[in-house]
Short mmCIF file of C-alpha atoms in Angstrom, two decimals:
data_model
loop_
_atom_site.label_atom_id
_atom_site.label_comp_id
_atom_site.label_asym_id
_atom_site.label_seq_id
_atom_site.Cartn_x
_atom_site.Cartn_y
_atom_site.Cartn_z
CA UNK A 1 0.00 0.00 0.00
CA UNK A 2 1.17 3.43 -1.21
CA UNK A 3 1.88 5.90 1.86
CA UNK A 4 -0.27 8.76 1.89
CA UNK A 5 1.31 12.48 1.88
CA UNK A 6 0.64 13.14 5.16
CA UNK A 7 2.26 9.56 6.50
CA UNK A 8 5.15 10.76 4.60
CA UNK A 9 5.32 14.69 5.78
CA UNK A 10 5.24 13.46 8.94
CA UNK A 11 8.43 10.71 8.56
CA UNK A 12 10.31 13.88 6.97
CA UNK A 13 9.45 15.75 9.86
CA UNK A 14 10.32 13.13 12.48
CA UNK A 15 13.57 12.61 10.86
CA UNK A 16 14.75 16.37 11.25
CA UNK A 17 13.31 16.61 14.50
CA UNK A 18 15.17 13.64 15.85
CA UNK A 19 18.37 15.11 14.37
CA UNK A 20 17.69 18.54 15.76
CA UNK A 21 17.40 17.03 19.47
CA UNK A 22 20.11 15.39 19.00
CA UNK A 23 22.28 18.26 18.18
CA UNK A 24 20.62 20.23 21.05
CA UNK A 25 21.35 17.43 23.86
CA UNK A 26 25.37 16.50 22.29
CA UNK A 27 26.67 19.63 20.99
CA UNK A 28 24.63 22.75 21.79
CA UNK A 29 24.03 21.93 25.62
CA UNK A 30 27.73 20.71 26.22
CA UNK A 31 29.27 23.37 24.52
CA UNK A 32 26.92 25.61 26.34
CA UNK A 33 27.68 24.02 29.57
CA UNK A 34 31.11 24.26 28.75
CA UNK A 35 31.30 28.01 27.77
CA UNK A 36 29.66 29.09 31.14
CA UNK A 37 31.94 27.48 32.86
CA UNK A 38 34.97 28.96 31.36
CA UNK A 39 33.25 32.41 31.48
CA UNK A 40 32.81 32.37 35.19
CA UNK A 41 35.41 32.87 38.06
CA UNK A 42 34.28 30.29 41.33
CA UNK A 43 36.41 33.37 43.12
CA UNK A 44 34.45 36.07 42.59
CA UNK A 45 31.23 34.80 43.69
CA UNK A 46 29.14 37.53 45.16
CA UNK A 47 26.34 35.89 47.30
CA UNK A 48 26.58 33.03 47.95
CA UNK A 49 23.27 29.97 48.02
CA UNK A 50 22.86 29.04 51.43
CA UNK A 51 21.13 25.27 52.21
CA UNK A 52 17.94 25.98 53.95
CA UNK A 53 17.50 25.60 57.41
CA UNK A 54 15.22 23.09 59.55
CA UNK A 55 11.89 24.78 60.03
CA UNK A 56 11.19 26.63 62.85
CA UNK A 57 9.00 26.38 65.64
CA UNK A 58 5.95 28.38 65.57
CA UNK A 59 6.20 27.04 61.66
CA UNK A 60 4.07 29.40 59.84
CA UNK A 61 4.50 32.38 61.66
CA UNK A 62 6.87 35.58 59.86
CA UNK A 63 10.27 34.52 60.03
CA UNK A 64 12.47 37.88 61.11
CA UNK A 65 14.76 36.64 58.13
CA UNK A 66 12.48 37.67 55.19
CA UNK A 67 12.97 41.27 54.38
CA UNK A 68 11.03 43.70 52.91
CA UNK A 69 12.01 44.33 49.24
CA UNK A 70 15.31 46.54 48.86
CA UNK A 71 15.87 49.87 47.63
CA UNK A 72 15.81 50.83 44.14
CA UNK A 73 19.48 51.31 43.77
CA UNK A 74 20.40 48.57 46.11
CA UNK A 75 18.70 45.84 44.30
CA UNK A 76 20.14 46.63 41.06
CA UNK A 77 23.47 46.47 42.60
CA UNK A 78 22.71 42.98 43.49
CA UNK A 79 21.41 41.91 39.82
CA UNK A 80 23.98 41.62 37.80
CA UNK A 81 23.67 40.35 34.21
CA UNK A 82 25.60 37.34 34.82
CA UNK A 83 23.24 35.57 37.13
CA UNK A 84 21.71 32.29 36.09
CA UNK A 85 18.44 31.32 38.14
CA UNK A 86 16.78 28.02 39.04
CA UNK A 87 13.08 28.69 39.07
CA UNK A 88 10.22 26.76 40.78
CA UNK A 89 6.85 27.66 40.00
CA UNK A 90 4.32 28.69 42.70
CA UNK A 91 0.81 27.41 41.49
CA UNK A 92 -0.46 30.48 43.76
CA UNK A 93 -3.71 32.60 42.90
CA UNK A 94 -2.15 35.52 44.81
CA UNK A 95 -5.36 37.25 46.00
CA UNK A 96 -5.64 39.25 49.35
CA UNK A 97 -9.45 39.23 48.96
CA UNK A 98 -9.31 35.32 48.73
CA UNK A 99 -10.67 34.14 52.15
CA UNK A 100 -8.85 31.34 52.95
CA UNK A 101 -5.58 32.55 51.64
CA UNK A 102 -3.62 33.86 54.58
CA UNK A 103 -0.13 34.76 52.79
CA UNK A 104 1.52 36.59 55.04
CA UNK A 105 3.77 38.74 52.74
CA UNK A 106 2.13 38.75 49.94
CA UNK A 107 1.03 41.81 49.43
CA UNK A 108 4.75 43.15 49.92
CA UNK A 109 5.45 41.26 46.37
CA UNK A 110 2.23 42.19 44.99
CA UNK A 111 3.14 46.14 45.59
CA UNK A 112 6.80 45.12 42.96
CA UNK A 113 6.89 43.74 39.34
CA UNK A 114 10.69 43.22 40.63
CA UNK A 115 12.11 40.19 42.16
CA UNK A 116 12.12 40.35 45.88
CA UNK A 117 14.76 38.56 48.29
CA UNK A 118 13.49 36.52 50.83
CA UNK A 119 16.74 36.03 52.89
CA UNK A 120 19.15 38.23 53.32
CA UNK A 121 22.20 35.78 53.53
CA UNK A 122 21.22 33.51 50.40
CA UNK A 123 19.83 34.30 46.92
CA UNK A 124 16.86 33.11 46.95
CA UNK A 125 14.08 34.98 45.41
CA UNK A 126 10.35 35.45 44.74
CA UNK A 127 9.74 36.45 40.91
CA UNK A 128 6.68 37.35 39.20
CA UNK A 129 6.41 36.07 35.74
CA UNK A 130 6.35 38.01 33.07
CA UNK A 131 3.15 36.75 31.29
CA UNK A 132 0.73 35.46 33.62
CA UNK A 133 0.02 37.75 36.77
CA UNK A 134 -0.83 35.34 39.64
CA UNK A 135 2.15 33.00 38.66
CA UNK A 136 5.40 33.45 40.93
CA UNK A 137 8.61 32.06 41.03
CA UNK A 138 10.54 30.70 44.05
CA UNK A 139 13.84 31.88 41.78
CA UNK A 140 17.44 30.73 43.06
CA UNK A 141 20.31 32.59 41.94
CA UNK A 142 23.79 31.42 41.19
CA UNK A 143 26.16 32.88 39.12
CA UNK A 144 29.40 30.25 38.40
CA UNK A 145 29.76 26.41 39.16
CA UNK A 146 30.70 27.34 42.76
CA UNK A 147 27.37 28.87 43.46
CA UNK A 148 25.29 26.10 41.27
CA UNK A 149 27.21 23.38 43.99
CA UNK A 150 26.08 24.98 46.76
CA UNK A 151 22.37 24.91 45.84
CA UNK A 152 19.53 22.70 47.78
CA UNK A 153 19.98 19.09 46.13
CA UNK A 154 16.06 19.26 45.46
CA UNK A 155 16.21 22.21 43.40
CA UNK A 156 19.18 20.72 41.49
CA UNK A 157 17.34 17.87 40.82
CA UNK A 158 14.18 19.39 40.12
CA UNK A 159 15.52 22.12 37.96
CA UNK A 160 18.26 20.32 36.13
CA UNK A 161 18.55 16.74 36.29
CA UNK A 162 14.64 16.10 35.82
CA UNK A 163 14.32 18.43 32.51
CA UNK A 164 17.68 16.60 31.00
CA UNK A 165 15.88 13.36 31.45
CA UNK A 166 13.14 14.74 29.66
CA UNK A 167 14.69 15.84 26.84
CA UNK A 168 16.46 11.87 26.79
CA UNK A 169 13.27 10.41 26.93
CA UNK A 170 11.88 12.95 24.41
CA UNK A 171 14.44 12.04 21.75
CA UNK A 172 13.93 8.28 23.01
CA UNK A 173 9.86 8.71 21.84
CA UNK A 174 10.98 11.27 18.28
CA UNK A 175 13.50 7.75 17.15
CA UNK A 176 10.45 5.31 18.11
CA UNK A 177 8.30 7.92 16.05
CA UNK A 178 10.74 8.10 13.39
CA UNK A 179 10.85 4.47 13.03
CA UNK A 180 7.60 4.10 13.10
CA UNK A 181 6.99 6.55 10.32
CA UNK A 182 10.10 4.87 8.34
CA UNK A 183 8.43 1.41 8.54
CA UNK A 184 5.01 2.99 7.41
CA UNK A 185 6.54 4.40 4.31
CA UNK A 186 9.04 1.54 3.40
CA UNK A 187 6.98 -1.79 4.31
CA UNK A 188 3.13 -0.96 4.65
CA UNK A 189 0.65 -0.59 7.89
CA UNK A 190 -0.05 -3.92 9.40
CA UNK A 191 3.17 -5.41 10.21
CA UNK A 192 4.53 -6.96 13.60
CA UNK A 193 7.33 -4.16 13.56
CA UNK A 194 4.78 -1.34 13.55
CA UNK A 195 2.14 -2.76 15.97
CA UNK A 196 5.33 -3.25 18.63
CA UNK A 197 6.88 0.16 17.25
CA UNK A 198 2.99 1.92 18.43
CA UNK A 199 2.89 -0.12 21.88
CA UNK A 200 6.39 0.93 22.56
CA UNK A 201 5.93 4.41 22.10
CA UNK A 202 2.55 4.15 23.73
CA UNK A 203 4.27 2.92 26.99
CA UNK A 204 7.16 5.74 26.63
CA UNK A 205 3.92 8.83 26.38
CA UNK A 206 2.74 6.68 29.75
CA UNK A 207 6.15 6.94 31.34
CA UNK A 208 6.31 10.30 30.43
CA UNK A 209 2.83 12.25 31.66
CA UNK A 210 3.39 9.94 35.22
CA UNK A 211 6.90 10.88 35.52
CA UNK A 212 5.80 15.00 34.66
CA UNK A 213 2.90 14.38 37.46
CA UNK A 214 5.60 12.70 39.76
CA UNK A 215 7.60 15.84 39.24
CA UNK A 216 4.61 18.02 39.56
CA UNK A 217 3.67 16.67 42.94
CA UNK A 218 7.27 16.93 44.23
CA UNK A 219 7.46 20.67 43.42
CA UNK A 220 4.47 21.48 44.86
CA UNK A 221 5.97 19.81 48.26
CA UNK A 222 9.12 21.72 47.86
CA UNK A 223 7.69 25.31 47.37
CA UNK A 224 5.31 24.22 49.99
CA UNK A 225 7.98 23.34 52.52
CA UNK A 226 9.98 26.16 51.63
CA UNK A 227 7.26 28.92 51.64
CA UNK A 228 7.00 27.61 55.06
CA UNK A 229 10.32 27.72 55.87
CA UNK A 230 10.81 31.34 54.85
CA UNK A 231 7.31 32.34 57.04
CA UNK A 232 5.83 33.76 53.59
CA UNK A 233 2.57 31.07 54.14
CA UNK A 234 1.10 30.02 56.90
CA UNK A 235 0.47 26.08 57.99
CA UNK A 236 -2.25 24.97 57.58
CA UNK A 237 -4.37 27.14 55.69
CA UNK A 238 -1.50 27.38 52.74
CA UNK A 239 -3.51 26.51 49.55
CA UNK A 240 -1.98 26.22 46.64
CA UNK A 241 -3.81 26.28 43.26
CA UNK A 242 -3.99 22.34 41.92
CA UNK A 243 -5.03 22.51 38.88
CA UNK A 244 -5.35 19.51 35.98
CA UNK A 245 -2.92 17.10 36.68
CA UNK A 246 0.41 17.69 35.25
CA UNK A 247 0.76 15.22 32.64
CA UNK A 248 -2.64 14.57 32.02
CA UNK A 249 -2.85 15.10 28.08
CA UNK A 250 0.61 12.81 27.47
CA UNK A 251 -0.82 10.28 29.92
CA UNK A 252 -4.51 10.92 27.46
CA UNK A 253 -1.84 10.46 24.53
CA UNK A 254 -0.18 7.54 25.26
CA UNK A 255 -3.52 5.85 26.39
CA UNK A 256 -4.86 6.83 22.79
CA UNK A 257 -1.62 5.44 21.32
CA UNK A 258 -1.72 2.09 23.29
CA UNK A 259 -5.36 1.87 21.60
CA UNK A 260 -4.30 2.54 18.15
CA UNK A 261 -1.51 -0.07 18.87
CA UNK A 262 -4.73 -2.77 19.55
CA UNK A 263 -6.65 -1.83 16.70
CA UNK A 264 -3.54 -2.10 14.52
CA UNK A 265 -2.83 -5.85 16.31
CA UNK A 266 -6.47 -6.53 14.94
CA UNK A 267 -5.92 -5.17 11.62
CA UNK A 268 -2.51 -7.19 11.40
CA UNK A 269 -4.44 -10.19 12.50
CA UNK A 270 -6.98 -9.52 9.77
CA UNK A 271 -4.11 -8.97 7.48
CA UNK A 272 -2.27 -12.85 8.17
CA UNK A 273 -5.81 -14.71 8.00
CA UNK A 274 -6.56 -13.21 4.48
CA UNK A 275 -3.03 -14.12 3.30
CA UNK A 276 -3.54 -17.50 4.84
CA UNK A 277 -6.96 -18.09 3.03
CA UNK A 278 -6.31 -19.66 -0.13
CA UNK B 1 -5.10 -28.43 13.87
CA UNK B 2 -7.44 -31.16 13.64
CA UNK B 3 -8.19 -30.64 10.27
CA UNK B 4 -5.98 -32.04 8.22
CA UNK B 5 -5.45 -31.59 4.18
CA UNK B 6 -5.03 -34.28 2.19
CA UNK B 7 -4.04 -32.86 -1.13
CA UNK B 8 -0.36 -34.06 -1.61
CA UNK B 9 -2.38 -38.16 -1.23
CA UNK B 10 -4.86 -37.19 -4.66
CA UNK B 11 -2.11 -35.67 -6.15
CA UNK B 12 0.06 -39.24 -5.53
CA UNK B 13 -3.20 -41.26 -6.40
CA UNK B 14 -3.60 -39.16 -9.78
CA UNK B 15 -0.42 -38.65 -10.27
CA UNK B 16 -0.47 -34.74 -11.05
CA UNK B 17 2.86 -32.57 -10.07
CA UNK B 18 2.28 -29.42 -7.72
CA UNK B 19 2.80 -27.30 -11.06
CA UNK B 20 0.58 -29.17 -12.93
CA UNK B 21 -2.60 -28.96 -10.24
CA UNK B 22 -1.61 -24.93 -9.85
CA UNK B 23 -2.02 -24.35 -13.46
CA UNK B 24 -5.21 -26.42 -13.29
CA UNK B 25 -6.89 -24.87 -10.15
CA UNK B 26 -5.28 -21.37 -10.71
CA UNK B 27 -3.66 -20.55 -7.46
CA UNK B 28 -0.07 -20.02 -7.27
CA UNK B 29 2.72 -22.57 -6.28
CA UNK B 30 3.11 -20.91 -2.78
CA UNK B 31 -0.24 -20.94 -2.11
CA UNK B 32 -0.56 -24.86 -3.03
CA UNK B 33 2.38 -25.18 -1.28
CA UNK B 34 0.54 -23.36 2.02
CA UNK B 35 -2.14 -25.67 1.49
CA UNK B 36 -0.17 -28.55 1.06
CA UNK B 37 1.69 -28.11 4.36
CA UNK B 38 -1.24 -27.25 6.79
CA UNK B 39 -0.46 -23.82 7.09
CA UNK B 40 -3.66 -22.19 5.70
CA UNK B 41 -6.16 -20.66 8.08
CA UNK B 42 -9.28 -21.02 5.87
CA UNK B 43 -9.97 -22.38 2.30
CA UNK B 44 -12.48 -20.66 -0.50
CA UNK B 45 -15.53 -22.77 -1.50
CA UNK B 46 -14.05 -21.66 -5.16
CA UNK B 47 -10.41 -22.96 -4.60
CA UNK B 48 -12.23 -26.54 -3.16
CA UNK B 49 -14.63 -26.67 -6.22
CA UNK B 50 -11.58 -25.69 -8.53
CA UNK B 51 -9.64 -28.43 -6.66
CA UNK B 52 -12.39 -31.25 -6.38
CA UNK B 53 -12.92 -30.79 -10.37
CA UNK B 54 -8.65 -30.93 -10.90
CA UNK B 55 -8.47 -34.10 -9.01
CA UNK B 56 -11.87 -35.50 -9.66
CA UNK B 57 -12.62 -36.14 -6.06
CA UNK B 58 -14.83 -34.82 -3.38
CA UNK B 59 -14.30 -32.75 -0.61
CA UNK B 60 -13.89 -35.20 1.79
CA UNK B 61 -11.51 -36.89 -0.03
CA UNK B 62 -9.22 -33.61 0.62
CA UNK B 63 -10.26 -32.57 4.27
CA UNK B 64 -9.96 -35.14 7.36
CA UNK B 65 -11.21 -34.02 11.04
CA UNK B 66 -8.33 -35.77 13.02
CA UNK B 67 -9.33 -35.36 17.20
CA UNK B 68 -5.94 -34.15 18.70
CA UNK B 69 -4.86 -36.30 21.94
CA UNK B 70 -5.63 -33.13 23.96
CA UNK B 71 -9.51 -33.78 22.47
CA UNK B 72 -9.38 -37.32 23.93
CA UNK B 73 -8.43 -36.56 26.70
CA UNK B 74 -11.19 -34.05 27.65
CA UNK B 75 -13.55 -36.51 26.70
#
């Protein structure tokens, strides 16, 4: 059977997709990782990340830590262009008319489009983003590989080592995709290589949208913990906004996928009876 | 599977090569040859007619129900 266009847009386009992730993950990244590092001086760190403390007692309460945000000219003395951040998102409607929201100093990073620094002895910030205007960022600041060492192991983890996997298993799903697409093109619909190909890459969207809600969930407890920490929420009437699940549409896709892969088993099943039936 | 084809005995009985009952029936060698073997999931009333009237038999001549010893032993 003769591929249709759109079987065969969508190999090209798998094809230089794959390629193009590869290129980002083994050349662009390293030599970007590589660069920054060379361009940085572990010496003349400025401030330095500090690993957060054990809560408190009295958890919840205003920690005399926080500070209110700095001076104009101060804080610009403090942002200088070479600072790299680690962000975390807080899911937070910030709303001081919201009832059950009792955030203490929220309304002190309401009043700022600017980032605000909730410690005075590490960089750690609260950022606004840019787009939405209820989103904020719990934003951690480092500047050279000294700093980036010296940051909380979660937010490494969380920040760096979980979107790198991604973008593995990403390029792991674009080859299965690009196989798929080659063996539709080259050899026809209902083969055995195709039907595994689909259940394969079914099982990868699966592993994907849990590991994204895994991630999700894990965030939320970090922010959570650390809002504490810092006295910025208070326990227990800290709601954050939960939303769909994270990974809900790739765990919708790779369900979908896993059901194509089924009705193709069928149709190859079809296929080897009518070939058999002489 | 219990049913078993027994082309390849008319064939020896009339004395017909595999070639020469393709050409008559007008299936292919590999298909013959699937049919032959016991490898075919299902058979066309056509390709029995077409194979009764090449080998002047009937269809019973060319299909046997064997009961497997798994059959026997459920009984």
């Amino acid at each position: 059977m003769k591929a249709s266009r759109l079987i065969r847009f969508l190999q090209r386009f798998l094809t230089i997709l794959f390629y193009g992730e590869l290129l980002f993950l083994f050349v662009l990244t390293p030599v970007g990782i590589v660069l920054f590092i060379r361009s940085t001086h572990p010496t003349s760190s400025g401030v330095r990340v500090q690993k957060l403390g054990e809560p408190e007692a009295g958890q919840g309460q205003p920690l005399p830590k926080t500070q209110l945000p700095l001076p104009e000219q101060q804080r610009s003395d403090e942002e200088p262009n070479s600072w790299m951040s680690s962000y975390l998102e807080i899911n937070a409607t910030v709303n001081p008319d919201w009832p059950h929201a009792h955030f203490t100093k929220w309304a002190t990073f309401l009043k700022t489009p600017l980032p605000v620094r909730v410690d005075s002895t590490s960089a750690v910030y609260i950022s606004k983003a840019p787009s939405a205007s209820s989103m904020h960022y719990l934003e951690y600041r480092w500047r050279n590989w000294a700093d980036f060492t010296t940051l909380p192991l979660p937010v490494i983890l969380l920040t760096i080592v979980y979107p790198l996997l991604t973008i593995v298993l990403a390029v792991v799903i674009t080859y299965m995709g690009k196989r798929l697409f080659d063996g539709l093109t080259q050899r026809g619909y209902f083969e055995p290589q195709q039907v595994s190909r689909l259940t394969t890459i079914g099982w990868l969207f699966m592993g994907y949208g849990l590991s994204e809600f895994t991630i999700h969930v894990l965030k939320f407890w970090y922010v959570r913990t650390t809002l504490l920490d810092y006295g910025l929420v208070m326990s227990p009437t800290v709601r954050l906004v939960w939303g769909w699940p994270a990974g809900s549409a790739t765990l919708f896709i790779g369900a979908v996928i896993l059901t194509l892969a089924h009705v193709f088993t069928y149709g190859l099943q079809l296929r080897q009876e009518h070939e058999l039936t002489i | 599977m219990p049913i078993i084809v027994n082309v390849d005995v008319m064939m020896a009985r009339r004395k017909m090569s595999l070639t020469e009952l393709a050409g008559r029936v007008g299936i292919t060698l590999a298909n013959l040859s699937i049919l032959k073997t016991g490898k075919a999931k299902a058979i066309r009333f056509e390709t029995l007619e077409a194979l009764c009237k090449a080998l002047d038999c009937q269809p019973g001549d060319l299909l046997e129900y064997v009961e497997t010893e798994l059959e026997l032993a459920h009984r």
